[in-house]
Amino acid sequence: MDLKQRPALVTGAGQGIGRSIALQLAAHNAGGVIVNDFHPQRAEEVADEIRSMGFDAIAAPADVSNAEQVRAMLSLARERFGEIGILVNNAGNAGPSQRPDISAAPFWDVPAADWDRWFSVNLYGVMHCCHAALPSMVARGGGGRIITILSDAGRVGEAGLETYSAAKAGAAGFLRALAKSTGRHSITVNMISMGATVTPTSEDALSNEDLQRKMLQHYVIRRLGTPEDAAAMATFLASEAAGWITGQTIPVNGGYSFAL
């Protein structure tokens, strides 16, 4: 699980899953961690936390849905750590809002103008980061790792989350194609599909005991996910141990769904 001093960029790492991934990568010998978040204070707090552990990190506030900000973030990362070797696309939900307003209306009653906020982060944000990071990964001769946090909403669909499901599924299709394009350069591209996970964004809703009891009926392992569950898989996929795994969507979901 040694990351062999590859610098790592984690998007949306100011809290929750992204924070846990950033901490785990630092602890497994990443060559510096670039902590991205839309909110500068959150990014700086996690970078400080990593530095307090004795590892190197910088905060890199940016909106991943903005291609120019992503390119500037990669330039900052190169100036400090050189070319990044690990990219974790974790930024998601509806962008920077702490608790996105999910409409209870059926999809056909939701205005099309509401779609952009989901696609801009969950699909275009992933594409922007890959587009900016890949030239140097390819030029360096391979060994790069691209890991993207998806959702079972995109893998199996979720009623009431049609646009979010579409954005996550779109990202999965893009990344599978990218895996085929980059494999010749020994770059791996994999996805982690999360089930219901307790994070600062979701904890208020998931703390409802009646809701949690109903949800857990669908989970073979009778608990909700934690950010550390995602971080453990991300660290494995970033390591040499996963060097012959690419183009895969790996469920980390407590048995919410099974497939051959």
PDB file of C-alpha atoms in Angstrom:
ATOM      1  CA  MET A   1       0.000   0.000   0.000  1.00  0.00           C
ATOM      2  CA  ASP A   2       3.061   2.262  -0.248  1.00  0.00           C
ATOM      3  CA  LEU A   3       2.249   5.123  -2.643  1.00  0.00           C
ATOM      4  CA  LYS A   4       5.941   5.591  -3.467  1.00  0.00           C
ATOM      5  CA  GLN A   5       5.993   9.361  -3.019  1.00  0.00           C
ATOM      6  CA  ARG A   6       3.486  10.081  -5.790  1.00  0.00           C
ATOM      7  CA  PRO A   7       1.913  13.496  -5.152  1.00  0.00           C
ATOM      8  CA  ALA A   8      -1.862  13.252  -4.810  1.00  0.00           C
ATOM      9  CA  LEU A   9      -4.638  15.727  -5.595  1.00  0.00           C
ATOM     10  CA  VAL A  10      -7.986  15.103  -3.882  1.00  0.00           C
ATOM     11  CA  THR A  11     -10.947  17.248  -4.922  1.00  0.00           C
ATOM     12  CA  GLY A  12     -13.702  18.165  -2.495  1.00  0.00           C
ATOM     13  CA  ALA A  13     -11.366  17.190   0.330  1.00  0.00           C
ATOM     14  CA  GLY A  14     -12.403  19.783   2.892  1.00  0.00           C
ATOM     15  CA  GLN A  15     -14.672  17.344   4.721  1.00  0.00           C
ATOM     16  CA  GLY A  16     -16.259  13.907   4.632  1.00  0.00           C
ATOM     17  CA  ILE A  17     -15.020  11.302   2.174  1.00  0.00           C
ATOM     18  CA  GLY A  18     -12.484  13.603   0.527  1.00  0.00           C
ATOM     19  CA  ARG A  19     -10.911  14.525   3.859  1.00  0.00           C
ATOM     20  CA  SER A  20     -10.562  10.872   4.875  1.00  0.00           C
ATOM     21  CA  ILE A  21      -8.988   9.998   1.535  1.00  0.00           C
ATOM     22  CA  ALA A  22      -6.504  12.860   1.809  1.00  0.00           C
ATOM     23  CA  LEU A  23      -5.486  11.747   5.313  1.00  0.00           C
ATOM     24  CA  GLN A  24      -5.106   8.110   4.250  1.00  0.00           C
ATOM     25  CA  LEU A  25      -3.025   8.923   1.171  1.00  0.00           C
ATOM     26  CA  ALA A  26      -0.726  11.106   3.262  1.00  0.00           C
ATOM     27  CA  ALA A  27      -0.287   8.312   5.804  1.00  0.00           C
ATOM     28  CA  HIS A  28       0.600   5.831   3.026  1.00  0.00           C
ATOM     29  CA  ASN A  29       3.556   7.809   1.675  1.00  0.00           C
ATOM     30  CA  ALA A  30       2.037  10.076  -0.932  1.00  0.00           C
ATOM     31  CA  GLY A  31       4.619  12.618  -2.036  1.00  0.00           C
ATOM     32  CA  GLY A  32       2.520  15.497  -0.760  1.00  0.00           C
ATOM     33  CA  VAL A  33      -1.253  16.007  -0.812  1.00  0.00           C
ATOM     34  CA  ILE A  34      -3.054  18.817  -2.607  1.00  0.00           C
ATOM     35  CA  VAL A  35      -6.275  19.441  -0.692  1.00  0.00           C
ATOM     36  CA  ASN A  36      -8.910  20.947  -2.941  1.00  0.00           C
ATOM     37  CA  ASP A  37     -12.217  22.389  -1.820  1.00  0.00           C
ATOM     38  CA  PHE A  38     -14.522  25.141  -3.008  1.00  0.00           C
ATOM     39  CA  HIS A  39     -14.298  26.650   0.490  1.00  0.00           C
ATOM     40  CA  PRO A  40     -10.749  27.898   1.218  1.00  0.00           C
ATOM     41  CA  GLN A  41     -11.048  27.578   5.005  1.00  0.00           C
ATOM     42  CA  ARG A  42     -12.048  23.905   4.820  1.00  0.00           C
ATOM     43  CA  ALA A  43      -9.175  23.111   2.457  1.00  0.00           C
ATOM     44  CA  GLU A  44      -6.669  24.875   4.707  1.00  0.00           C
ATOM     45  CA  GLU A  45      -7.943  23.100   7.826  1.00  0.00           C
ATOM     46  CA  VAL A  46      -7.441  19.667   6.272  1.00  0.00           C
ATOM     47  CA  ALA A  47      -4.015  20.649   4.913  1.00  0.00           C
ATOM     48  CA  ASP A  48      -3.093  21.763   8.450  1.00  0.00           C
ATOM     49  CA  GLU A  49      -4.332  18.448   9.806  1.00  0.00           C
ATOM     50  CA  ILE A  50      -2.098  16.527   7.389  1.00  0.00           C
ATOM     51  CA  ARG A  51       0.892  18.699   8.255  1.00  0.00           C
ATOM     52  CA  SER A  52       0.251  18.064  11.946  1.00  0.00           C
ATOM     53  CA  MET A  53       0.607  14.340  11.163  1.00  0.00           C
ATOM     54  CA  GLY A  54       4.109  15.017   9.858  1.00  0.00           C
ATOM     55  CA  PHE A  55       3.308  14.945   6.137  1.00  0.00           C
ATOM     56  CA  ASP A  56       3.359  17.649   3.481  1.00  0.00           C
ATOM     57  CA  ALA A  57       0.181  19.225   2.121  1.00  0.00           C
ATOM     58  CA  ILE A  58      -1.127  22.418   0.578  1.00  0.00           C
ATOM     59  CA  ALA A  59      -4.616  23.850   0.253  1.00  0.00           C
ATOM     60  CA  ALA A  60      -5.818  24.475  -3.292  1.00  0.00           C
ATOM     61  CA  PRO A  61      -9.243  26.161  -3.282  1.00  0.00           C
ATOM     62  CA  ALA A  62     -10.958  25.900  -6.664  1.00  0.00           C
ATOM     63  CA  ASP A  63     -14.314  25.193  -8.278  1.00  0.00           C
ATOM     64  CA  VAL A  64     -13.800  22.005 -10.329  1.00  0.00           C
ATOM     65  CA  SER A  65     -16.649  22.975 -12.637  1.00  0.00           C
ATOM     66  CA  ASN A  66     -14.474  25.876 -13.846  1.00  0.00           C
ATOM     67  CA  ALA A  67     -11.778  24.680 -16.264  1.00  0.00           C
ATOM     68  CA  GLU A  68      -9.551  27.730 -15.742  1.00  0.00           C
ATOM     69  CA  GLN A  69      -9.572  27.301 -11.971  1.00  0.00           C
ATOM     70  CA  VAL A  70      -8.698  23.619 -12.381  1.00  0.00           C
ATOM     71  CA  ARG A  71      -5.714  24.459 -14.603  1.00  0.00           C
ATOM     72  CA  ALA A  72      -4.519  27.041 -12.067  1.00  0.00           C
ATOM     73  CA  MET A  73      -4.842  24.460  -9.305  1.00  0.00           C
ATOM     74  CA  LEU A  74      -2.706  21.969 -11.250  1.00  0.00           C
ATOM     75  CA  SER A  75      -0.079  24.657 -11.841  1.00  0.00           C
ATOM     76  CA  LEU A  76       0.047  25.364  -8.103  1.00  0.00           C
ATOM     77  CA  ALA A  77       0.423  21.636  -7.406  1.00  0.00           C
ATOM     78  CA  ARG A  78       3.311  21.305  -9.874  1.00  0.00           C
ATOM     79  CA  GLU A  79       5.143  24.278  -8.396  1.00  0.00           C
ATOM     80  CA  ARG A  80       5.066  22.671  -4.952  1.00  0.00           C
ATOM     81  CA  PHE A  81       5.280  18.934  -5.567  1.00  0.00           C
ATOM     82  CA  GLY A  82       6.050  18.388  -9.244  1.00  0.00           C
ATOM     83  CA  GLU A  83       3.691  16.415 -11.473  1.00  0.00           C
ATOM     84  CA  ILE A  84       0.856  14.725  -9.633  1.00  0.00           C
ATOM     85  CA  GLY A  85       0.731  10.944  -9.807  1.00  0.00           C
ATOM     86  CA  ILE A  86      -2.638  10.364  -8.122  1.00  0.00           C
ATOM     87  CA  LEU A  87      -5.877  12.183  -8.930  1.00  0.00           C
ATOM     88  CA  VAL A  88      -8.929  11.502  -6.779  1.00  0.00           C
ATOM     89  CA  ASN A  89     -12.126  13.039  -8.174  1.00  0.00           C
ATOM     90  CA  ASN A  90     -14.264  13.262  -5.072  1.00  0.00           C
ATOM     91  CA  ALA A  91     -16.068  16.616  -5.430  1.00  0.00           C
ATOM     92  CA  GLY A  92     -19.740  15.914  -6.022  1.00  0.00           C
ATOM     93  CA  ASN A  93     -23.314  16.528  -4.922  1.00  0.00           C
ATOM     94  CA  ALA A  94     -24.576  19.816  -6.333  1.00  0.00           C
ATOM     95  CA  GLY A  95     -21.325  21.706  -5.960  1.00  0.00           C
ATOM     96  CA  PRO A  96     -20.386  24.042  -3.141  1.00  0.00           C
ATOM     97  CA  SER A  97     -23.684  24.110  -1.250  1.00  0.00           C
ATOM     98  CA  GLN A  98     -23.408  22.423   2.145  1.00  0.00           C
ATOM     99  CA  ARG A  99     -26.784  20.713   1.868  1.00  0.00           C
ATOM    100  CA  PRO A 100     -28.149  20.860  -1.672  1.00  0.00           C
ATOM    101  CA  ASP A 101     -31.886  21.395  -1.976  1.00  0.00           C
ATOM    102  CA  ILE A 102     -33.135  18.139  -3.490  1.00  0.00           C
ATOM    103  CA  SER A 103     -36.558  18.687  -4.950  1.00  0.00           C
ATOM    104  CA  ALA A 104     -39.322  16.314  -3.862  1.00  0.00           C
ATOM    105  CA  ALA A 105     -41.097  16.918  -7.162  1.00  0.00           C
ATOM    106  CA  PRO A 106     -41.066  14.181  -9.820  1.00  0.00           C
ATOM    107  CA  PHE A 107     -38.416  14.554 -12.509  1.00  0.00           C
ATOM    108  CA  TRP A 108     -40.939  15.729 -15.111  1.00  0.00           C
ATOM    109  CA  ASP A 109     -41.899  18.664 -12.902  1.00  0.00           C
ATOM    110  CA  VAL A 110     -38.309  19.794 -12.252  1.00  0.00           C
ATOM    111  CA  PRO A 111     -37.159  22.598 -14.610  1.00  0.00           C
ATOM    112  CA  ALA A 112     -34.280  21.801 -16.947  1.00  0.00           C
ATOM    113  CA  ALA A 113     -32.379  24.760 -15.499  1.00  0.00           C
ATOM    114  CA  ASP A 114     -31.927  22.681 -12.340  1.00  0.00           C
ATOM    115  CA  TRP A 115     -29.861  20.015 -14.150  1.00  0.00           C
ATOM    116  CA  ASP A 116     -26.699  22.057 -14.663  1.00  0.00           C
ATOM    117  CA  ARG A 117     -25.597  22.159 -11.035  1.00  0.00           C
ATOM    118  CA  TRP A 118     -25.481  18.355 -10.911  1.00  0.00           C
ATOM    119  CA  PHE A 119     -23.720  17.827 -14.244  1.00  0.00           C
ATOM    120  CA  SER A 120     -21.248  20.691 -13.784  1.00  0.00           C
ATOM    121  CA  VAL A 121     -19.557  19.023 -10.798  1.00  0.00           C
ATOM    122  CA  ASN A 122     -20.252  15.303 -11.117  1.00  0.00           C
ATOM    123  CA  LEU A 123     -19.478  15.030 -14.837  1.00  0.00           C
ATOM    124  CA  TYR A 124     -17.747  18.159 -16.138  1.00  0.00           C
ATOM    125  CA  GLY A 125     -15.726  18.573 -12.944  1.00  0.00           C
ATOM    126  CA  VAL A 126     -14.319  15.060 -13.386  1.00  0.00           C
ATOM    127  CA  MET A 127     -13.567  15.759 -17.045  1.00  0.00           C
ATOM    128  CA  HIS A 128     -11.853  19.077 -16.268  1.00  0.00           C
ATOM    129  CA  CYS A 129      -9.556  17.491 -13.684  1.00  0.00           C
ATOM    130  CA  CYS A 130      -8.657  14.530 -15.886  1.00  0.00           C
ATOM    131  CA  HIS A 131      -8.052  16.818 -18.873  1.00  0.00           C
ATOM    132  CA  ALA A 132      -5.660  18.974 -16.847  1.00  0.00           C
ATOM    133  CA  ALA A 133      -3.813  16.134 -15.086  1.00  0.00           C
ATOM    134  CA  LEU A 134      -3.351  13.593 -17.875  1.00  0.00           C
ATOM    135  CA  PRO A 135      -0.790  15.287 -20.165  1.00  0.00           C
ATOM    136  CA  SER A 136       1.890  15.178 -17.483  1.00  0.00           C
ATOM    137  CA  MET A 137       0.908  11.655 -16.393  1.00  0.00           C
ATOM    138  CA  VAL A 138       1.332  10.463 -19.974  1.00  0.00           C
ATOM    139  CA  ALA A 139       4.562  12.399 -20.524  1.00  0.00           C
ATOM    140  CA  ARG A 140       6.095  10.961 -17.376  1.00  0.00           C
ATOM    141  CA  GLY A 141       5.783   7.470 -18.804  1.00  0.00           C
ATOM    142  CA  GLY A 142       2.953   6.006 -16.820  1.00  0.00           C
ATOM    143  CA  GLY A 143       2.141   4.752 -13.380  1.00  0.00           C
ATOM    144  CA  GLY A 144      -0.521   7.394 -12.791  1.00  0.00           C
ATOM    145  CA  ARG A 145      -3.706   6.672 -10.880  1.00  0.00           C
ATOM    146  CA  ILE A 146      -7.119   8.251 -11.461  1.00  0.00           C
ATOM    147  CA  ILE A 147      -9.803   7.358  -8.925  1.00  0.00           C
ATOM    148  CA  THR A 148     -13.321   8.772  -8.943  1.00  0.00           C
ATOM    149  CA  ILE A 149     -15.940   8.581  -6.214  1.00  0.00           C
ATOM    150  CA  LEU A 150     -19.291   7.677  -7.730  1.00  0.00           C
ATOM    151  CA  SER A 151     -22.576   6.602  -6.203  1.00  0.00           C
ATOM    152  CA  ASP A 152     -24.824   3.588  -6.463  1.00  0.00           C
ATOM    153  CA  ALA A 153     -27.378   6.106  -7.706  1.00  0.00           C
ATOM    154  CA  GLY A 154     -25.368   6.138 -10.931  1.00  0.00           C
ATOM    155  CA  ARG A 155     -24.729   2.395 -10.959  1.00  0.00           C
ATOM    156  CA  VAL A 156     -28.237   1.061 -10.297  1.00  0.00           C
ATOM    157  CA  GLY A 157     -30.410   4.225 -10.369  1.00  0.00           C
ATOM    158  CA  GLU A 158     -32.282   5.955  -7.579  1.00  0.00           C
ATOM    159  CA  ALA A 159     -35.859   7.230  -7.761  1.00  0.00           C
ATOM    160  CA  GLY A 160     -36.023  10.936  -7.081  1.00  0.00           C
ATOM    161  CA  LEU A 161     -32.346  11.404  -7.989  1.00  0.00           C
ATOM    162  CA  GLU A 162     -32.657  11.050 -11.747  1.00  0.00           C
ATOM    163  CA  THR A 163     -30.358  13.929 -12.704  1.00  0.00           C
ATOM    164  CA  TYR A 164     -27.738  13.029 -10.112  1.00  0.00           C
ATOM    165  CA  SER A 165     -27.902   9.400 -11.263  1.00  0.00           C
ATOM    166  CA  ALA A 166     -27.440  10.507 -14.873  1.00  0.00           C
ATOM    167  CA  ALA A 167     -24.440  12.696 -14.030  1.00  0.00           C
ATOM    168  CA  LYS A 168     -22.719   9.918 -12.072  1.00  0.00           C
ATOM    169  CA  ALA A 169     -23.473   7.339 -14.778  1.00  0.00           C
ATOM    170  CA  GLY A 170     -22.118   9.750 -17.397  1.00  0.00           C
ATOM    171  CA  ALA A 171     -18.897  10.092 -15.426  1.00  0.00           C
ATOM    172  CA  ALA A 172     -18.621   6.302 -15.239  1.00  0.00           C
ATOM    173  CA  GLY A 173     -18.959   5.970 -19.013  1.00  0.00           C
ATOM    174  CA  PHE A 174     -16.387   8.682 -19.607  1.00  0.00           C
ATOM    175  CA  LEU A 175     -13.933   7.042 -17.202  1.00  0.00           C
ATOM    176  CA  ARG A 176     -14.310   3.572 -18.720  1.00  0.00           C
ATOM    177  CA  ALA A 177     -13.455   5.063 -22.111  1.00  0.00           C
ATOM    178  CA  LEU A 178     -10.549   6.939 -20.552  1.00  0.00           C
ATOM    179  CA  ALA A 179      -9.227   3.710 -19.042  1.00  0.00           C
ATOM    180  CA  LYS A 180      -9.003   2.230 -22.540  1.00  0.00           C
ATOM    181  CA  SER A 181      -7.187   5.307 -23.843  1.00  0.00           C
ATOM    182  CA  THR A 182      -4.655   5.517 -21.020  1.00  0.00           C
ATOM    183  CA  GLY A 183      -3.934   1.865 -20.317  1.00  0.00           C
ATOM    184  CA  ARG A 184      -1.094   1.795 -22.860  1.00  0.00           C
ATOM    185  CA  HIS A 185       0.624   4.387 -20.670  1.00  0.00           C
ATOM    186  CA  SER A 186       0.247   2.221 -17.536  1.00  0.00           C
ATOM    187  CA  ILE A 187      -2.255   4.696 -16.108  1.00  0.00           C
ATOM    188  CA  THR A 188      -5.168   3.115 -14.258  1.00  0.00           C
ATOM    189  CA  VAL A 189      -8.641   4.652 -14.095  1.00  0.00           C
ATOM    190  CA  ASN A 190     -11.103   3.237 -11.564  1.00  0.00           C
ATOM    191  CA  MET A 191     -14.296   4.219  -9.802  1.00  0.00           C
ATOM    192  CA  ILE A 192     -15.645   3.638  -6.310  1.00  0.00           C
ATOM    193  CA  SER A 193     -19.434   3.403  -6.111  1.00  0.00           C
ATOM    194  CA  MET A 194     -20.590   4.354  -2.628  1.00  0.00           C
ATOM    195  CA  GLY A 195     -23.780   3.378  -0.882  1.00  0.00           C
ATOM    196  CA  ALA A 196     -25.374   5.620   1.747  1.00  0.00           C
ATOM    197  CA  THR A 197     -22.495   7.181   3.669  1.00  0.00           C
ATOM    198  CA  VAL A 198     -22.594   9.376   6.754  1.00  0.00           C
ATOM    199  CA  THR A 199     -20.819  12.658   5.970  1.00  0.00           C
ATOM    200  CA  PRO A 200     -21.291  16.259   7.156  1.00  0.00           C
ATOM    201  CA  THR A 201     -23.598  16.782   4.163  1.00  0.00           C
ATOM    202  CA  SER A 202     -25.822  13.796   4.895  1.00  0.00           C
ATOM    203  CA  GLU A 203     -25.605  13.249   8.640  1.00  0.00           C
ATOM    204  CA  ASP A 204     -28.657  15.343   9.570  1.00  0.00           C
ATOM    205  CA  ALA A 205     -30.950  13.373   7.258  1.00  0.00           C
ATOM    206  CA  LEU A 206     -29.385  10.014   8.077  1.00  0.00           C
ATOM    207  CA  SER A 207     -29.650  10.605  11.835  1.00  0.00           C
ATOM    208  CA  ASN A 208     -33.413  10.119  11.575  1.00  0.00           C
ATOM    209  CA  GLU A 209     -33.899   6.715  13.217  1.00  0.00           C
ATOM    210  CA  ASP A 210     -37.010   5.759  11.243  1.00  0.00           C
ATOM    211  CA  LEU A 211     -35.354   6.628   7.939  1.00  0.00           C
ATOM    212  CA  GLN A 212     -32.165   4.819   8.911  1.00  0.00           C
ATOM    213  CA  ARG A 213     -34.084   1.685   9.940  1.00  0.00           C
ATOM    214  CA  LYS A 214     -35.898   1.598   6.582  1.00  0.00           C
ATOM    215  CA  MET A 215     -32.660   2.166   4.658  1.00  0.00           C
ATOM    216  CA  LEU A 216     -30.763  -0.548   6.503  1.00  0.00           C
ATOM    217  CA  GLN A 217     -33.305  -3.130   5.392  1.00  0.00           C
ATOM    218  CA  HIS A 218     -31.633  -2.864   1.978  1.00  0.00           C
ATOM    219  CA  TYR A 219     -28.090  -3.320   3.286  1.00  0.00           C
ATOM    220  CA  VAL A 220     -26.716  -6.811   3.908  1.00  0.00           C
ATOM    221  CA  ILE A 221     -24.199  -5.345   6.363  1.00  0.00           C
ATOM    222  CA  ARG A 222     -26.514  -3.542   8.744  1.00  0.00           C
ATOM    223  CA  ARG A 223     -24.771  -0.219   8.992  1.00  0.00           C
ATOM    224  CA  LEU A 224     -24.303   2.875   6.887  1.00  0.00           C
ATOM    225  CA  GLY A 225     -21.001   3.645   5.220  1.00  0.00           C
ATOM    226  CA  THR A 226     -18.284   5.863   6.650  1.00  0.00           C
ATOM    227  CA  PRO A 227     -15.740   8.085   4.902  1.00  0.00           C
ATOM    228  CA  GLU A 228     -13.046   5.653   6.063  1.00  0.00           C
ATOM    229  CA  ASP A 229     -14.681   2.871   4.016  1.00  0.00           C
ATOM    230  CA  ALA A 230     -14.157   4.934   0.871  1.00  0.00           C
ATOM    231  CA  ALA A 231     -10.658   5.985   1.896  1.00  0.00           C
ATOM    232  CA  ALA A 232      -9.497   2.396   2.362  1.00  0.00           C
ATOM    233  CA  MET A 233     -10.549   1.446  -1.169  1.00  0.00           C
ATOM    234  CA  ALA A 234      -9.111   4.636  -2.660  1.00  0.00           C
ATOM    235  CA  THR A 235      -5.750   3.970  -0.995  1.00  0.00           C
ATOM    236  CA  PHE A 236      -5.702   0.430  -2.372  1.00  0.00           C
ATOM    237  CA  LEU A 237      -6.524   1.615  -5.907  1.00  0.00           C
ATOM    238  CA  ALA A 238      -3.799   4.266  -5.680  1.00  0.00           C
ATOM    239  CA  SER A 239      -1.196   1.707  -4.654  1.00  0.00           C
ATOM    240  CA  GLU A 240       0.996  -0.720  -6.568  1.00  0.00           C
ATOM    241  CA  ALA A 241      -1.231  -3.536  -5.301  1.00  0.00           C
ATOM    242  CA  ALA A 242      -3.911  -2.404  -7.785  1.00  0.00           C
ATOM    243  CA  GLY A 243      -1.595  -1.995 -10.755  1.00  0.00           C
ATOM    244  CA  TRP A 244      -3.525  -4.481 -12.931  1.00  0.00           C
ATOM    245  CA  ILE A 245      -7.005  -3.127 -12.183  1.00  0.00           C
ATOM    246  CA  THR A 246      -8.474  -0.503 -14.507  1.00  0.00           C
ATOM    247  CA  GLY A 247     -11.805   0.580 -15.958  1.00  0.00           C
ATOM    248  CA  GLN A 248     -13.683  -0.895 -12.993  1.00  0.00           C
ATOM    249  CA  THR A 249     -16.542   0.407 -10.898  1.00  0.00           C
ATOM    250  CA  ILE A 250     -16.055  -1.138  -7.462  1.00  0.00           C
ATOM    251  CA  PRO A 251     -19.053  -1.012  -5.102  1.00  0.00           C
ATOM    252  CA  VAL A 252     -18.323  -0.072  -1.491  1.00  0.00           C
ATOM    253  CA  ASN A 253     -21.906  -0.299  -0.372  1.00  0.00           C
ATOM    254  CA  GLY A 254     -22.492  -2.773   2.444  1.00  0.00           C
ATOM    255  CA  GLY A 255     -24.279  -5.124   0.062  1.00  0.00           C
ATOM    256  CA  TYR A 256     -26.889  -2.607  -1.138  1.00  0.00           C
ATOM    257  CA  SER A 257     -26.771  -4.226  -4.569  1.00  0.00           C
ATOM    258  CA  PHE A 258     -25.104  -7.256  -6.110  1.00  0.00           C
ATOM    259  CA  ALA A 259     -24.100  -7.939  -9.716  1.00  0.00           C
ATOM    260  CA  LEU A 260     -22.144 -10.593 -11.567  1.00  0.00           C
TER     261      LEU A 260
END
